[in-house]
Amino acid sequence: MGGHLKAQIVPSGGTALIAEATINQAGFYSNTNGDGPVATREFVPVTGQVFTTAARIATLRPTGEFYTSAMTFTNNRAVAQGDVVLLRFWARAIETQDESGTVTMQAYVEGPAPAYQKSANYQVNVSSAWKEFFVPFAMAGAQPAGSLGFKFAFGATGRPQILEFGGVEAYWYGTSRPLSDLPRTSFDYVGREAGAAWRADAAARIEQYRKTDYAIQVVDGEGQPVEGAKVRVRQRRHAFEFGSAMVASRIMGGSSSDAIYRSKILELFNAGTLENDLKWPPWDGEWGASFNRTQSVAALQWAQAQNLAMRGHVLVWPSIRNLPNALEPLVTANDASVPQRVLTHIADVMQPTNGLLVDWDVMNEPYDNFDLMVKYGYDKMAAWFKEAQNQNADAGRFINDYGILTGGGLNTTKQDAYADTIRRIKSDGGPITGMGFQGHFSGTPTGIPKVWEILQRYATDFPELDFRVTEFDMTGNDEQLQADYLRDFYTIAFSHPQMKGLQLWGFWAGAHWRADASLYRLDWSEKPNGAMYRDLIYNQWWTNQLQTTDENGLVSGRGFKGTYTVEDLSGRKLADLTLSASTAEPLVVTLGSSVSAGGRLANLSTRGRVLGGVGKLVAGFVIEGSTAKDVVLRAVGPKLTDFGVPGVLADPQIAIYRSGESVPFASADSWDANLGEVFATLGAFSLGTDKASAAMRTQLAPGAYTVEVSGADGGTGVAIVEVYDAASGAPVQMVNLSTRGAVGVGTEIMVAGFVIEGSASQRVLIRGVGPALTGFGVEGALADPVLKLYRSTPTGAEFIEQNTAWNLANNVEEIVSTTSAVGGFSLETGAGDAAMLVDLSPGAYTVELAGVAEGTGIGLIEVYRVP
């Protein structure tokens, strides 16, 4: 069964407020749109309800504006501001082309022109079963009898629809009852309750189908088992594909929002599709400059470089309204060239994208997009699948449609037709490999047991096909309902053994066809459904296990299928591991060996004076590895006074840039209170009440970054910039740290800190650059740097080494060769820049950059981890 309402009744004490006693006495109007009215009305008999007549509204030419067609009831008595009123009515869907399987109308209560003061305004979505609605509200203003309109509007639907509604009543309670006493429609769905029976079954299937066993044996350099060794098995990527629709212009764009958009893709997903870019009309250039082939292919190449499994959408959308404009007259005229044109298009779009996509929606929405089949024969569907196979036999070939799981799951006619279409394709020799379920839900979500029932129906009919949820989203203003339904729908779908992937149809309100369904609001603040998504994918369905080897050097466990890193206790990588199926043979790793030898740089920080222009504090670092890293970045000013630092930056701002990008993909001018606990777990000093300092937590893909610290309104002063690993027990692997800023005297010299983690010594190249910066157009460079290195100890700082001229170092030849090896720019002999090449044991270190004889200017500290 579909969504349901909790049983509610009309409280006593109310007075009937609507003058019209029956549905057919209500006023009705409809604007015209094109060749006729937006909507039409007729009255139909009803049985089995508390009312006997309903209004049937056919919205034939929707405008997108609800008020272009409406029915109106009026009040039969005066009402005062603040009076409590209860509106009650029933509605159901008769026909809809909307992908949610529901119909839409607007229920609102307003006063007369010119103010049209509204006291209530709700969008109503209903499926095919009668639903009762209660809408309580308080009057926004006083209205005399006959002036208050109880209105039901029908023009805002995106596609033609037919609905029925009736049983309209309104009750006036004045001030005799508080608003909280009145019933309110609260949509729910079967299976939402914590103890729902389906949950245990789904959990068992997830354990069975989505996880597998592993075994690891740890040996020493002689091949002997090591007992008591700590081994961490850390997941890097799911095998199951969790994705989203994406926009090519956003992926390739240069705005700050585009940068955030890309970073969120890498943070949240391992798969996706281009939302519109590969559809036939935009592919052919009909949708304007925001869509073009070069951009689309480049976006797919970017996705491939980020290891995202991308789907193609769509090869054939077989209705005139979804074909290129040039084909409309040809199809209308039954031109014989059209079938070949379709095959040519399939080749035209698949060839330049070959190797960039894991599968294609070969055909989309055949239930009500069938012009090509009617004109040229239903056997052409199989021909499209055959051509897709000819172009790329390795890519999956899917059919895709809406309204199968949505609308309460009650559209059995469409469900049957979907199965019949697949059987027809197969009988005609079409090499179909999968079926897609779009999943566009509204405020009446399908019950979870019903979703499972439908999936099982197709699993019985087509056990050989892969399943995908291709376009999941849920509209509405109830954000908790959205979050709960995402949790439960994803859980039941993830538990199905034929399900290959789950895909949102967008994630940000700024790039979503239905903004209220997004995970992130326009300002990039996360909604409850976004937090729920992350918790499911990267917490509940994520494996991160630390174990101790037995006397045979063995550890074993069970993890979600995907790719893993095997690490020792210090976080050093010992091996890669892929979990796809259980194996009897353990993975053998040698303790003391590692894929990337030596220690690693982590928890980087630099303190310096922040000026304007080139005097901003700019920290750069490189993250290595194959997966995104969870990091916390801070720019601290006022709190430094607690440590005796004078002249601090009063209001730091922080922004992070990807290498080569001119706009930040994330920035902050303060910090969220929830980060306070994170600071403590990282060993970072508390910021207390210092809300003027800035901090953020974000995911960073491997690559080069710069963090820029500036002062609000051009402010100057001393600040510290910090980069912390935010994942417990998972050091951020960084190959270098570089910070450029103003070098002063006393507490305003530049001080960089870093930590070497691991169990082995690490060779590090440290440079203090001043004169060489002039070659990069930096004015006011520090003329004569002095570089000092200290090791942090329980009792203070232990001096290790000092350098004022790199070419005078004892190991100058090694410094030159190492600089080239790590990709550093060369330094001129005798110019005054400083450098040192040292082997450092694990621990915390600080590097001081100052000027000889208290010289000042712009300086650069660099710390390179030498492979």
mmCIF file of C-alpha atoms in Angstrom, residues 211-218 229-237 538-539 541-549 553-580 586-589 627 728-730:
data_model
loop_
_atom_site.group_PDB
_atom_site.id
_atom_site.type_symbol
_atom_site.label_atom_id
_atom_site.label_comp_id
_atom_site.label_asym_id
_atom_site.label_seq_id
_atom_site.Cartn_x
_atom_site.Cartn_y
_atom_site.Cartn_z
ATOM 1 C CA LYS A 211 29.618 -7.791 2.439
ATOM 2 C CA THR A 212 32.240 -10.515 2.155
ATOM 3 C CA ASP A 213 34.956 -12.131 4.267
ATOM 4 C CA TYR A 214 38.636 -11.303 4.267
ATOM 5 C CA ALA A 215 41.746 -12.765 5.868
ATOM 6 C CA ILE A 216 45.175 -11.181 6.230
ATOM 7 C CA GLN A 217 48.405 -12.730 7.446
ATOM 8 C CA VAL A 218 51.185 -10.520 8.755
ATOM 9 C CA ALA A 229 50.565 -6.854 15.342
ATOM 10 C CA LYS A 230 47.907 -4.157 14.914
ATOM 11 C CA VAL A 231 46.375 -4.132 11.446
ATOM 12 C CA ARG A 232 43.781 -1.686 10.175
ATOM 13 C CA VAL A 233 41.542 -2.562 7.216
ATOM 14 C CA ARG A 234 40.273 0.777 5.914
ATOM 15 C CA GLN A 235 37.662 1.071 3.162
ATOM 16 C CA ARG A 236 38.419 3.542 0.380
ATOM 17 C CA ARG A 237 35.536 2.994 -2.029
ATOM 18 C CA TYR A 538 30.145 6.446 4.915
ATOM 19 C CA ASN A 539 29.245 5.266 8.394
ATOM 20 C CA TRP A 541 27.708 0.922 5.296
ATOM 21 C CA TRP A 542 31.440 1.552 5.659
ATOM 22 C CA THR A 543 34.178 -0.694 7.036
ATOM 23 C CA ASN A 544 37.103 0.544 9.154
ATOM 24 C CA GLN A 545 38.437 -2.231 11.390
ATOM 25 C CA LEU A 546 41.506 -2.371 13.647
ATOM 26 C CA GLN A 547 42.514 -5.872 14.706
ATOM 27 C CA THR A 548 45.372 -7.732 16.401
ATOM 28 C CA THR A 549 47.029 -10.732 14.756
ATOM 29 C CA GLY A 553 49.846 -13.722 12.290
ATOM 30 C CA LEU A 554 46.248 -13.819 11.074
ATOM 31 C CA VAL A 555 43.355 -11.412 11.277
ATOM 32 C CA SER A 556 40.003 -11.963 9.639
ATOM 33 C CA GLY A 557 36.786 -10.076 9.292
ATOM 34 C CA ARG A 558 33.907 -9.124 7.064
ATOM 35 C CA GLY A 559 33.553 -5.877 5.188
ATOM 36 C CA PHE A 560 31.446 -4.115 2.602
ATOM 37 C CA LYS A 561 32.508 -4.965 -0.914
ATOM 38 C CA GLY A 562 34.914 -2.431 -2.347
ATOM 39 C CA THR A 563 38.534 -1.351 -2.283
ATOM 40 C CA TYR A 564 40.610 -1.092 0.890
ATOM 41 C CA THR A 565 43.974 -0.106 2.259
ATOM 42 C CA VAL A 566 45.703 -2.362 4.785
ATOM 43 C CA GLU A 567 47.739 -0.281 7.246
ATOM 44 C CA ASP A 568 49.840 -0.757 10.322
ATOM 45 C CA LEU A 569 49.012 0.996 13.571
ATOM 46 C CA SER A 570 50.849 4.161 12.550
ATOM 47 C CA GLY A 571 48.773 4.438 9.403
ATOM 48 C CA ARG A 572 51.507 3.315 7.018
ATOM 49 C CA LYS A 573 50.106 1.540 3.998
ATOM 50 C CA LEU A 574 51.066 -2.137 3.799
ATOM 51 C CA ALA A 575 48.915 -3.306 0.888
ATOM 52 C CA ASP A 576 45.832 -2.739 -1.227
ATOM 53 C CA LEU A 577 42.867 -5.062 -0.839
ATOM 54 C CA THR A 578 39.773 -5.569 -2.970
ATOM 55 C CA LEU A 579 36.749 -7.254 -1.423
ATOM 56 C CA SER A 580 34.504 -8.735 -4.065
ATOM 57 C CA PRO A 586 44.685 -14.836 3.127
ATOM 58 C CA LEU A 587 46.383 -11.716 1.818
ATOM 59 C CA VAL A 588 49.986 -11.846 3.061
ATOM 60 C CA VAL A 589 51.591 -8.560 4.105
ATOM 61 C CA THR A 627 41.078 8.634 -2.010
ATOM 62 C CA SER A 728 40.626 9.135 13.635
ATOM 63 C CA GLY A 729 43.645 6.935 13.075
ATOM 64 C CA ALA A 730 43.983 7.919 9.414
#
